[in-house]
mmCIF file of C-alpha atoms and ligand atoms in Angstrom:
data_model
loop_
_atom_site.group_PDB
_atom_site.id
_atom_site.type_symbol
_atom_site.label_atom_id
_atom_site.label_comp_id
_atom_site.label_asym_id
_atom_site.label_seq_id
_atom_site.Cartn_x
_atom_site.Cartn_y
_atom_site.Cartn_z
ATOM 1 C CA MET A 1 18.904 -13.375 -48.344
ATOM 2 C CA GLU A 2 15.031 -12.136 -47.335
ATOM 3 C CA ILE A 3 12.430 -14.341 -45.804
ATOM 4 C CA LYS A 4 9.275 -14.365 -46.788
ATOM 5 C CA THR A 5 8.233 -18.116 -47.236
ATOM 6 C CA VAL A 6 8.528 -20.685 -45.223
ATOM 7 C CA ALA A 7 7.559 -24.168 -45.942
ATOM 8 C CA ILE A 8 6.696 -26.928 -42.663
ATOM 9 C CA VAL A 9 6.994 -30.333 -42.724
ATOM 10 C CA GLY A 10 4.840 -32.691 -39.870
ATOM 11 C CA LEU A 11 2.197 -30.928 -38.452
ATOM 12 C CA GLY A 12 2.853 -32.562 -35.234
ATOM 13 C CA ALA A 13 2.723 -30.818 -32.059
ATOM 14 C CA LEU A 14 5.651 -28.110 -33.345
ATOM 15 C CA GLY A 15 4.678 -27.872 -37.226
ATOM 16 C CA ILE A 16 1.143 -26.316 -35.902
ATOM 17 C CA MET A 17 2.076 -24.699 -33.067
ATOM 18 C CA TYR A 18 4.989 -22.713 -35.402
ATOM 19 C CA GLY A 19 3.077 -22.930 -38.443
ATOM 20 C CA ASN A 20 -0.038 -21.798 -36.488
ATOM 21 C CA HIS A 21 2.437 -18.439 -35.173
ATOM 22 C CA LEU A 22 3.262 -18.069 -39.181
ATOM 23 C CA VAL A 23 0.402 -17.665 -40.626
ATOM 24 C CA ASP A 24 -1.204 -15.162 -37.860
ATOM 25 C CA ARG A 25 1.722 -12.856 -38.703
ATOM 26 C CA LEU A 26 2.315 -13.795 -42.378
ATOM 27 C CA GLY A 27 -0.664 -14.477 -43.435
ATOM 28 C CA VAL A 28 -1.250 -17.888 -44.737
ATOM 29 C CA ASP A 29 -0.153 -17.896 -48.474
ATOM 30 C CA ALA A 30 3.084 -17.767 -46.833
ATOM 31 C CA VAL A 31 3.116 -20.669 -44.723
ATOM 32 C CA ARG A 32 3.317 -23.986 -46.859
ATOM 33 C CA ILE A 33 2.280 -27.566 -44.574
ATOM 34 C CA VAL A 34 4.012 -29.850 -46.917
ATOM 35 C CA ALA A 35 2.844 -33.766 -47.481
ATOM 36 C CA ASP A 36 1.462 -36.638 -49.046
ATOM 37 C CA HIS A 37 -1.917 -36.788 -50.863
ATOM 38 C CA ASP A 38 -3.338 -38.671 -47.838
ATOM 39 C CA ARG A 39 -1.990 -36.984 -45.209
ATOM 40 C CA ILE A 40 -3.335 -33.032 -46.904
ATOM 41 C CA GLU A 41 -6.571 -35.071 -46.712
ATOM 42 C CA ARG A 42 -7.041 -36.444 -43.441
ATOM 43 C CA TYR A 43 -6.286 -32.994 -42.550
ATOM 44 C CA LYS A 44 -8.617 -31.115 -45.037
ATOM 45 C CA LYS A 45 -11.356 -34.073 -43.570
ATOM 46 C CA ASP A 46 -10.025 -34.099 -39.758
ATOM 47 C CA GLY A 47 -9.279 -29.940 -39.382
ATOM 48 C CA ILE A 48 -6.694 -29.010 -37.052
ATOM 49 C CA LEU A 49 -7.562 -27.259 -34.166
ATOM 50 C CA CYS A 50 -4.697 -24.541 -31.638
ATOM 51 C CA ASN A 51 -6.173 -23.900 -28.295
ATOM 52 C CA GLY A 52 -9.855 -24.638 -29.787
ATOM 53 C CA GLU A 53 -9.356 -23.034 -32.764
ATOM 54 C CA PRO A 54 -9.494 -24.385 -36.333
ATOM 55 C CA CYS A 55 -6.655 -23.531 -37.873
ATOM 56 C CA THR A 56 -6.612 -22.263 -41.416
ATOM 57 C CA PHE A 57 -3.350 -23.682 -43.310
ATOM 58 C CA ARG A 58 -2.209 -23.300 -46.727
ATOM 59 C CA TYR A 59 -1.519 -27.539 -47.921
ATOM 60 C CA VAL A 60 1.171 -28.056 -50.762
ATOM 61 C CA ASP A 61 1.240 -31.782 -52.103
ATOM 62 C CA ALA A 62 4.710 -33.295 -51.968
ATOM 63 C CA ASN A 63 5.173 -34.361 -55.150
ATOM 64 C CA GLU A 64 3.723 -30.103 -56.790
ATOM 65 C CA PRO A 65 6.573 -28.601 -58.628
ATOM 66 C CA MET A 66 6.856 -24.906 -57.071
ATOM 67 C CA GLU A 67 9.312 -21.477 -56.167
ATOM 68 C CA PRO A 68 11.507 -23.306 -53.131
ATOM 69 C CA ALA A 69 10.414 -21.808 -49.926
ATOM 70 C CA ASP A 70 13.007 -19.143 -48.285
ATOM 71 C CA LEU A 71 12.866 -20.960 -45.288
ATOM 72 C CA LEU A 72 11.875 -25.335 -44.606
ATOM 73 C CA ILE A 73 11.194 -26.455 -41.314
ATOM 74 C CA PHE A 74 11.422 -30.048 -40.195
ATOM 75 C CA ALA A 75 9.036 -30.769 -37.581
ATOM 76 C CA VAL A 76 9.160 -34.948 -37.896
ATOM 77 C CA LYS A 77 9.424 -37.059 -35.676
ATOM 78 C CA TYR A 78 13.099 -39.415 -36.449
ATOM 79 C CA THR A 79 11.620 -41.726 -37.573
ATOM 80 C CA GLY A 80 9.420 -39.968 -40.406
ATOM 81 C CA LEU A 81 12.445 -38.174 -41.171
ATOM 82 C CA LYS A 82 13.763 -39.762 -44.247
ATOM 83 C CA SER A 83 10.187 -39.836 -45.014
ATOM 84 C CA ALA A 84 10.067 -35.878 -44.550
ATOM 85 C CA ILE A 85 13.274 -35.134 -46.023
ATOM 86 C CA ALA A 86 11.310 -36.987 -49.329
ATOM 87 C CA SER A 87 8.403 -34.879 -49.398
ATOM 88 C CA ALA A 88 11.120 -31.687 -49.417
ATOM 89 C CA LYS A 89 12.193 -32.322 -52.780
ATOM 90 C CA ASN A 90 10.677 -29.598 -54.131
ATOM 91 C CA GLN A 91 10.640 -27.013 -51.585
ATOM 92 C CA VAL A 92 14.728 -26.431 -51.188
ATOM 93 C CA GLY A 93 16.630 -23.914 -53.375
ATOM 94 C CA LYS A 94 20.189 -22.434 -53.210
ATOM 95 C CA GLN A 95 19.012 -19.615 -51.434
ATOM 96 C CA THR A 96 17.119 -21.587 -49.252
ATOM 97 C CA ILE A 97 17.560 -22.340 -45.308
ATOM 98 C CA ILE A 98 16.899 -25.530 -43.422
ATOM 99 C CA LEU A 99 16.335 -26.109 -40.300
ATOM 100 C CA SER A 100 15.551 -28.509 -37.930
ATOM 101 C CA VAL A 101 13.486 -28.660 -34.904
ATOM 102 C CA LEU A 102 14.141 -32.233 -34.239
ATOM 103 C CA ASN A 103 15.744 -33.193 -31.148
ATOM 104 C CA GLY A 104 19.107 -35.538 -30.912
ATOM 105 C CA ILE A 105 22.129 -34.525 -33.390
ATOM 106 C CA SER A 106 21.430 -36.595 -35.794
ATOM 107 C CA SER A 107 18.844 -34.566 -37.467
ATOM 108 C CA GLU A 108 20.975 -31.956 -39.367
ATOM 109 C CA GLN A 109 23.532 -35.033 -40.366
ATOM 110 C CA VAL A 110 20.879 -36.554 -42.521
ATOM 111 C CA ILE A 111 19.419 -33.418 -43.740
ATOM 112 C CA GLY A 112 22.737 -32.073 -44.712
ATOM 113 C CA GLU A 113 23.482 -35.730 -46.632
ATOM 114 C CA THR A 114 21.075 -34.941 -48.856
ATOM 115 C CA PHE A 115 20.721 -31.129 -49.528
ATOM 116 C CA GLY A 116 24.133 -30.313 -48.496
ATOM 117 C CA PHE A 117 25.166 -28.595 -45.502
ATOM 118 C CA ASP A 118 25.950 -24.833 -46.775
ATOM 119 C CA GLN A 119 21.782 -24.437 -46.782
ATOM 120 C CA LEU A 120 21.968 -25.831 -42.653
ATOM 121 C CA LEU A 121 21.508 -23.689 -39.565
ATOM 122 C CA TYR A 122 21.993 -26.465 -36.277
ATOM 123 C CA CYS A 123 19.031 -25.451 -33.669
ATOM 124 C CA ILE A 124 17.734 -26.844 -30.839
ATOM 125 C CA VAL A 125 13.965 -25.484 -29.304
ATOM 126 C CA ALA A 126 12.815 -25.743 -25.601
ATOM 127 C CA GLY A 127 10.256 -23.790 -23.514
ATOM 128 C CA MET A 128 7.217 -24.735 -24.741
ATOM 129 C CA ASP A 129 4.234 -26.967 -22.970
ATOM 130 C CA ALA A 130 2.908 -28.011 -26.690
ATOM 131 C CA SER A 131 0.663 -31.173 -26.218
ATOM 132 C CA LYS A 132 -0.927 -32.819 -29.183
ATOM 133 C CA VAL A 133 -4.110 -35.212 -28.918
ATOM 134 C CA GLY A 134 -5.691 -36.201 -32.321
ATOM 135 C CA ASN A 135 -6.256 -33.146 -34.156
ATOM 136 C CA GLU A 136 -5.700 -30.502 -31.258
ATOM 137 C CA LEU A 137 -2.432 -28.771 -29.879
ATOM 138 C CA ILE A 138 -2.710 -27.350 -27.007
ATOM 139 C CA TYR A 139 -0.340 -25.167 -25.699
ATOM 140 C CA LYS A 140 0.599 -21.578 -23.693
ATOM 141 C CA ASN A 141 4.493 -20.993 -24.286
ATOM 142 C CA LEU A 142 5.490 -21.226 -27.459
ATOM 143 C CA GLY A 143 9.066 -21.612 -25.882
ATOM 144 C CA PHE A 144 12.496 -20.048 -27.765
ATOM 145 C CA ILE A 145 14.613 -21.833 -31.346
ATOM 146 C CA SER A 146 18.356 -21.465 -30.381
ATOM 147 C CA PHE A 147 20.644 -21.570 -33.525
ATOM 148 C CA GLY A 148 23.075 -20.773 -35.256
ATOM 149 C CA GLU A 149 26.416 -22.281 -37.622
ATOM 150 C CA ALA A 150 28.519 -25.031 -36.246
ATOM 151 C CA ASN A 151 31.367 -23.342 -36.551
ATOM 152 C CA ASP A 152 29.095 -20.348 -34.721
ATOM 153 C CA VAL A 153 29.940 -17.592 -37.653
ATOM 154 C CA ARG A 154 27.050 -15.004 -37.726
ATOM 155 C CA SER A 155 26.815 -15.897 -41.182
ATOM 156 C CA ALA A 156 24.784 -13.750 -43.570
ATOM 157 C CA LYS A 157 21.977 -16.896 -43.020
ATOM 158 C CA VAL A 158 22.177 -16.100 -39.030
ATOM 159 C CA GLN A 159 20.433 -13.096 -39.394
ATOM 160 C CA ALA A 160 18.936 -13.296 -42.521
ATOM 161 C CA LEU A 161 17.328 -15.821 -39.748
ATOM 162 C CA ALA A 162 17.073 -13.453 -36.318
ATOM 163 C CA HIS A 163 15.671 -10.889 -38.661
ATOM 164 C CA PHE A 164 13.051 -12.911 -40.201
ATOM 165 C CA PHE A 165 12.627 -14.079 -36.624
ATOM 166 C CA ASP A 166 12.149 -10.336 -35.675
ATOM 167 C CA LYS A 167 9.296 -9.324 -37.665
ATOM 168 C CA VAL A 168 7.586 -12.957 -37.009
ATOM 169 C CA ALA A 169 8.001 -11.974 -33.124
ATOM 170 C CA MET A 170 9.507 -15.620 -32.455
ATOM 171 C CA PRO A 171 11.377 -15.514 -29.873
ATOM 172 C CA TYR A 172 15.026 -17.060 -30.033
ATOM 173 C CA GLU A 173 18.277 -16.780 -29.198
ATOM 174 C CA ILE A 174 22.197 -17.458 -30.881
ATOM 175 C CA PRO A 175 23.800 -19.206 -28.290
ATOM 176 C CA GLU A 176 28.104 -18.651 -28.556
ATOM 177 C CA HIS A 177 28.589 -21.978 -28.506
ATOM 178 C CA MET A 178 25.669 -24.044 -30.686
ATOM 179 C CA MET A 179 27.372 -27.633 -30.719
ATOM 180 C CA HIS A 180 27.693 -27.428 -26.853
ATOM 181 C CA LYS A 181 23.879 -26.338 -26.588
ATOM 182 C CA MET A 182 22.802 -28.909 -28.783
ATOM 183 C CA TRP A 183 24.866 -32.062 -26.518
ATOM 184 C CA SER A 184 23.395 -29.897 -23.345
ATOM 185 C CA LYS A 185 19.787 -30.059 -24.531
ATOM 186 C CA LEU A 186 20.355 -34.081 -25.962
ATOM 187 C CA MET A 187 21.782 -34.501 -22.294
ATOM 188 C CA VAL A 188 18.271 -33.439 -21.028
ATOM 189 C CA ASN A 189 16.685 -35.845 -23.474
ATOM 190 C CA THR A 190 18.573 -38.618 -22.708
ATOM 191 C CA GLY A 191 17.570 -38.304 -18.924
ATOM 192 C CA VAL A 192 14.487 -37.404 -19.024
ATOM 193 C CA ASN A 193 12.697 -38.520 -22.121
ATOM 194 C CA GLN A 194 13.822 -41.463 -21.724
ATOM 195 C CA SER A 195 13.683 -42.080 -17.732
ATOM 196 C CA THR A 196 9.529 -41.067 -17.668
ATOM 197 C CA ALA A 197 9.393 -42.852 -20.385
ATOM 198 C CA VAL A 198 10.543 -46.876 -18.810
ATOM 199 C CA PHE A 199 9.206 -46.134 -15.627
ATOM 200 C CA ALA A 200 6.319 -44.768 -16.910
ATOM 201 C CA THR A 201 5.962 -41.690 -15.394
ATOM 202 C CA ASN A 202 5.364 -37.843 -15.345
ATOM 203 C CA TYR A 203 7.284 -35.389 -14.609
ATOM 204 C CA GLY A 204 6.562 -34.984 -10.845
ATOM 205 C CA GLY A 205 7.672 -39.031 -11.142
ATOM 206 C CA ILE A 206 11.578 -37.706 -12.086
ATOM 207 C CA GLN A 207 11.117 -34.370 -9.926
ATOM 208 C CA VAL A 208 10.941 -36.681 -5.827
ATOM 209 C CA PRO A 209 14.031 -39.139 -5.058
ATOM 210 C CA GLY A 210 14.340 -42.401 -6.559
ATOM 211 C CA LYS A 211 15.022 -44.857 -9.311
ATOM 212 C CA PRO A 212 13.176 -42.571 -12.052
ATOM 213 C CA ARG A 213 14.976 -39.745 -11.027
ATOM 214 C CA ASP A 214 18.549 -41.271 -10.315
ATOM 215 C CA THR A 215 18.379 -42.762 -13.534
ATOM 216 C CA VAL A 216 17.906 -38.835 -15.552
ATOM 217 C CA ILE A 217 20.390 -38.022 -13.780
ATOM 218 C CA ALA A 218 23.223 -41.153 -14.553
ATOM 219 C CA ALA A 219 22.197 -41.180 -17.897
ATOM 220 C CA MET A 220 23.082 -37.448 -17.687
ATOM 221 C CA LYS A 221 26.366 -38.546 -16.362
ATOM 222 C CA GLU A 222 27.160 -40.861 -19.091
ATOM 223 C CA VAL A 223 26.874 -38.140 -21.813
ATOM 224 C CA VAL A 224 28.588 -35.731 -20.626
ATOM 225 C CA LYS A 225 31.528 -38.455 -20.651
ATOM 226 C CA VAL A 226 30.691 -39.120 -24.420
ATOM 227 C CA ALA A 227 30.610 -35.436 -24.880
ATOM 228 C CA ASN A 228 33.985 -34.780 -23.824
ATOM 229 C CA SER A 229 34.903 -37.434 -25.804
ATOM 230 C CA GLU A 230 33.345 -36.035 -28.848
ATOM 231 C CA GLY A 231 35.148 -32.365 -27.914
ATOM 232 C CA VAL A 232 32.365 -31.009 -26.297
ATOM 233 C CA ASP A 233 33.377 -29.552 -23.182
ATOM 234 C CA LEU A 234 29.578 -30.181 -21.545
ATOM 235 C CA GLN A 235 30.175 -30.095 -17.785
ATOM 236 C CA GLU A 236 28.372 -32.814 -15.555
ATOM 237 C CA SER A 237 27.199 -28.964 -13.223
ATOM 238 C CA GLU A 238 25.291 -28.327 -15.805
ATOM 239 C CA ILE A 239 22.342 -30.790 -14.549
ATOM 240 C CA ALA A 240 21.611 -28.976 -11.640
ATOM 241 C CA GLY A 241 20.649 -26.311 -13.588
ATOM 242 C CA TRP A 242 18.926 -28.611 -15.874
ATOM 243 C CA LEU A 243 16.992 -30.617 -12.913
ATOM 244 C CA LYS A 244 16.170 -27.437 -11.532
ATOM 245 C CA ILE A 245 14.197 -26.253 -14.423
ATOM 246 C CA ASN A 246 12.347 -29.640 -14.655
ATOM 247 C CA ASP A 247 11.546 -29.434 -10.837
ATOM 248 C CA ALA A 248 9.119 -26.193 -11.916
ATOM 249 C CA LEU A 249 7.219 -27.740 -14.676
ATOM 250 C CA ASN A 250 3.761 -28.626 -14.407
ATOM 251 C CA PRO A 251 3.983 -32.084 -12.468
ATOM 252 C CA GLU A 252 0.979 -33.478 -15.077
ATOM 253 C CA GLY A 253 3.290 -32.615 -17.698
ATOM 254 C CA MET A 254 4.868 -35.273 -19.351
ATOM 255 C CA PRO A 255 7.968 -34.975 -22.772
ATOM 256 C CA SER A 256 7.641 -36.163 -25.576
ATOM 257 C CA MET A 257 9.112 -39.781 -25.468
ATOM 258 C CA ARG A 258 6.335 -40.730 -22.813
ATOM 259 C CA GLN A 259 3.374 -38.989 -24.777
ATOM 260 C CA ASP A 260 5.029 -41.322 -27.682
ATOM 261 C CA THR A 261 4.970 -44.993 -25.135
ATOM 262 C CA LEU A 262 1.182 -43.303 -23.155
ATOM 263 C CA GLN A 263 -0.135 -43.148 -26.992
ATOM 264 C CA ASN A 264 2.058 -46.231 -28.717
ATOM 265 C CA ARG A 265 3.849 -44.438 -30.862
ATOM 266 C CA PRO A 266 7.506 -45.302 -32.496
ATOM 267 C CA THR A 267 10.188 -43.131 -29.921
ATOM 268 C CA GLU A 268 13.334 -41.107 -31.393
ATOM 269 C CA VAL A 269 14.860 -43.780 -28.208
ATOM 270 C CA GLU A 270 17.871 -43.945 -31.750
ATOM 271 C CA LEU A 271 17.998 -40.406 -31.029
ATOM 272 C CA PHE A 272 19.064 -40.785 -27.438
ATOM 273 C CA ALA A 273 20.820 -44.135 -26.185
ATOM 274 C CA GLY A 274 21.060 -44.970 -29.739
ATOM 275 C CA THR A 275 23.801 -42.170 -29.458
ATOM 276 C CA ILE A 276 24.771 -42.320 -26.924
ATOM 277 C CA ARG A 277 25.720 -46.681 -27.426
ATOM 278 C CA LYS A 278 27.142 -45.842 -30.196
ATOM 279 C CA LEU A 279 29.671 -43.034 -29.327
ATOM 280 C CA GLY A 280 30.299 -44.826 -26.181
ATOM 281 C CA LYS A 281 31.470 -47.591 -27.852
ATOM 282 C CA LYS A 282 33.283 -45.509 -30.722
ATOM 283 C CA HIS A 283 35.539 -44.316 -27.536
ATOM 284 C CA GLY A 284 35.634 -46.334 -24.975
ATOM 285 C CA ILE A 285 33.032 -45.822 -23.028
ATOM 286 C CA PRO A 286 30.771 -47.440 -20.714
ATOM 287 C CA THR A 287 27.010 -46.736 -21.037
ATOM 288 C CA PRO A 288 25.604 -48.806 -18.317
ATOM 289 C CA VAL A 289 22.572 -47.110 -17.580
ATOM 290 C CA ASN A 290 21.603 -46.129 -21.668
ATOM 291 C CA ASP A 291 21.913 -49.957 -22.491
ATOM 292 C CA PHE A 292 19.568 -50.542 -19.706
ATOM 293 C CA LEU A 293 17.142 -47.723 -20.873
ATOM 294 C CA TYR A 294 17.297 -48.791 -24.315
ATOM 295 C CA THR A 295 16.716 -52.279 -23.791
ATOM 296 C CA LYS A 296 13.550 -51.388 -21.974
ATOM 297 C CA ILE A 297 12.001 -48.850 -23.938
ATOM 298 C CA ARG A 298 12.546 -51.677 -27.762
ATOM 299 C CA GLU A 299 10.693 -53.731 -24.769
ATOM 300 C CA ILE A 300 8.230 -51.433 -25.000
ATOM 301 C CA GLU A 301 7.793 -50.586 -28.724
ATOM 302 C CA SER A 302 7.588 -54.057 -28.523
ATOM 303 C CA SER A 303 4.496 -54.867 -26.344
ATOM 304 C CA TYR A 304 2.747 -52.650 -28.808
ATOM 305 C CA ALA A 305 1.603 -55.199 -30.567
ATOM 306 C CA ASN A 306 0.230 -57.034 -28.170
HETATM 307 N N1 NDP B 401 6.405 -31.889 -28.609
HETATM 308 C C1 NDP B 401 7.543 -31.187 -28.110
HETATM 309 O O1 NDP B 401 7.300 -30.202 -26.976
HETATM 310 C C2 NDP B 401 8.756 -30.975 -28.719
HETATM 311 C C3 NDP B 401 9.309 -31.950 -29.455
HETATM 312 N N2 NDP B 401 10.734 -31.649 -29.590
HETATM 313 C C4 NDP B 401 11.379 -32.835 -31.108
HETATM 314 O O2 NDP B 401 10.610 -32.204 -31.652
HETATM 315 C C5 NDP B 401 10.203 -32.689 -33.279
HETATM 316 C C6 NDP B 401 8.853 -33.140 -33.508
HETATM 317 O O3 NDP B 401 8.237 -32.976 -32.224
HETATM 318 P P1 NDP B 401 6.618 -33.377 -32.009
HETATM 319 O O4 NDP B 401 5.916 -31.854 -33.231
HETATM 320 O O5 NDP B 401 6.315 -33.123 -31.248
HETATM 321 O O6 NDP B 401 6.118 -34.493 -33.356
HETATM 322 P P2 NDP B 401 4.482 -35.110 -33.619
HETATM 323 O O7 NDP B 401 4.840 -36.111 -33.418
HETATM 324 O O8 NDP B 401 3.380 -34.136 -32.579
HETATM 325 O O9 NDP B 401 4.562 -35.083 -34.739
HETATM 326 C C7 NDP B 401 4.747 -34.825 -35.974
HETATM 327 C C8 NDP B 401 4.391 -35.302 -37.017
HETATM 328 O O10 NDP B 401 5.199 -35.540 -38.072
HETATM 329 C C9 NDP B 401 4.346 -35.312 -39.207
HETATM 330 N N3 NDP B 401 4.945 -36.474 -40.716
HETATM 331 C C10 NDP B 401 5.749 -37.487 -40.368
HETATM 332 N N4 NDP B 401 5.954 -38.215 -41.864
HETATM 333 C C11 NDP B 401 5.736 -36.921 -42.487
HETATM 334 C C12 NDP B 401 6.018 -37.251 -43.350
HETATM 335 N N5 NDP B 401 7.201 -37.612 -44.553
HETATM 336 N N6 NDP B 401 5.756 -35.840 -44.455
HETATM 337 C C13 NDP B 401 4.441 -35.047 -43.647
HETATM 338 N N7 NDP B 401 4.779 -34.742 -42.455
HETATM 339 C C14 NDP B 401 4.821 -35.863 -41.884
HETATM 340 C C15 NDP B 401 3.100 -36.572 -38.553
HETATM 341 O O11 NDP B 401 1.843 -36.419 -39.439
HETATM 342 P P3 NDP B 401 0.898 -37.902 -38.797
HETATM 343 O O12 NDP B 401 0.017 -37.566 -37.572
HETATM 344 O O13 NDP B 401 -0.108 -37.535 -40.143
HETATM 345 O O14 NDP B 401 1.477 -39.254 -39.514
HETATM 346 C C16 NDP B 401 3.031 -35.382 -37.310
HETATM 347 O O15 NDP B 401 1.896 -35.001 -37.327
HETATM 348 C C17 NDP B 401 10.624 -34.386 -32.388
HETATM 349 O O16 NDP B 401 11.940 -34.490 -32.718
HETATM 350 C C18 NDP B 401 10.416 -34.160 -30.744
HETATM 351 O O17 NDP B 401 11.818 -35.043 -30.354
HETATM 352 C C19 NDP B 401 11.561 -31.014 -29.256
HETATM 353 C C20 NDP B 401 11.224 -30.038 -28.257
HETATM 354 C C21 NDP B 401 9.475 -30.460 -27.832
HETATM 355 C C1 KPL B 402 10.170 -31.426 -23.190
HETATM 356 C C2 KPL B 402 11.202 -31.290 -23.789
HETATM 357 C C3 KPL B 402 11.741 -29.867 -23.737
HETATM 358 C C4 KPL B 402 12.531 -31.378 -22.673
HETATM 359 O O1 KPL B 402 12.300 -32.829 -22.169
HETATM 360 C C5 KPL B 402 11.658 -32.342 -24.795
HETATM 361 O O2 KPL B 402 12.411 -31.638 -25.132
HETATM 362 C C6 KPL B 402 10.995 -32.898 -25.692
HETATM 363 O O3 KPL B 402 9.498 -33.143 -24.455
HETATM 364 O O4 KPL B 402 11.087 -34.081 -26.158
#
């Protein structure tokens, strides 16, 4: 199983970053940007810029029948996942490896229900500083992709993807416990993304003592309890490590959910508080901090229309 062709659905911050990186190494023809007709027309008309340079992409209409891609990457927000899955139907064959760079632990389940779980690898991405405004992406750090099987087996799929990432100089790691990694990242997003959105602040606002930082920590603690009830050995002691990483970030920077609320876009609250509240109920664990964050974020979204 050798990966030679890649399809990406979602030409946002991450889609542009990965797409541009892959085109530079594989050439334009090997990398398809899959979208509906209207989006493609808009991308062609407005152009796409990456670090100030125009990108050259091969756009592929979602309805066009073609040879399946060897690797399919979903890079949409959770709110666009259902339509992205429909758009990807012509890209998936028996050998296609599917990767979702979406945050949270839900997208793999939704994708697997459509395309099957056999071809799916689990994944989180981190460490990038991608910021997209309009049709322009600015980034310095590509970050890394952490991927693996749900049961941590070094399968042929895992090896094929590692080989491919070596070939295209994509930073990656294969963690010892993939599900732990997914929950650990969910814990960060649940604290950091939601608190910055609710308190209308940036990384600087959660780096100093006060309500936003306390809320980050309290929301993360609820994730630990829920994770443990789901059989994942997440530890409260891991929170300190993540806080250290966040404290070193550019104070002016902001996570994706705060970027969404600033630009009046629907948020991924269902991926974070939505998931934790649902699983909290299942296990009889109260989640007052995530209840508060969920309510506030829904209020922010409702205010867009006014
Ligand atoms: N940005 C970041 O630094 C990080 C993001 N993540 C996660 O990665 C995921 C993607 O985030 P990000 O790249 O920031 O998202 P963006 O909002 O920047 O981009 C999503 C893109 O998906 C496109 N899209 C939506 N539906 C479809 C569809 N049916 N077919 C084709 N394209 C579609 C949208 O197109 P259009 O603009 O035309 O509507 C949009 O450009 C999220 O889950 C996020 O939480 C994780 C780590 C870091
Ligand atoms: C920045 C990062 C990596 C952590 O909050 C993220 O996942 C996001 O912005 O959604």
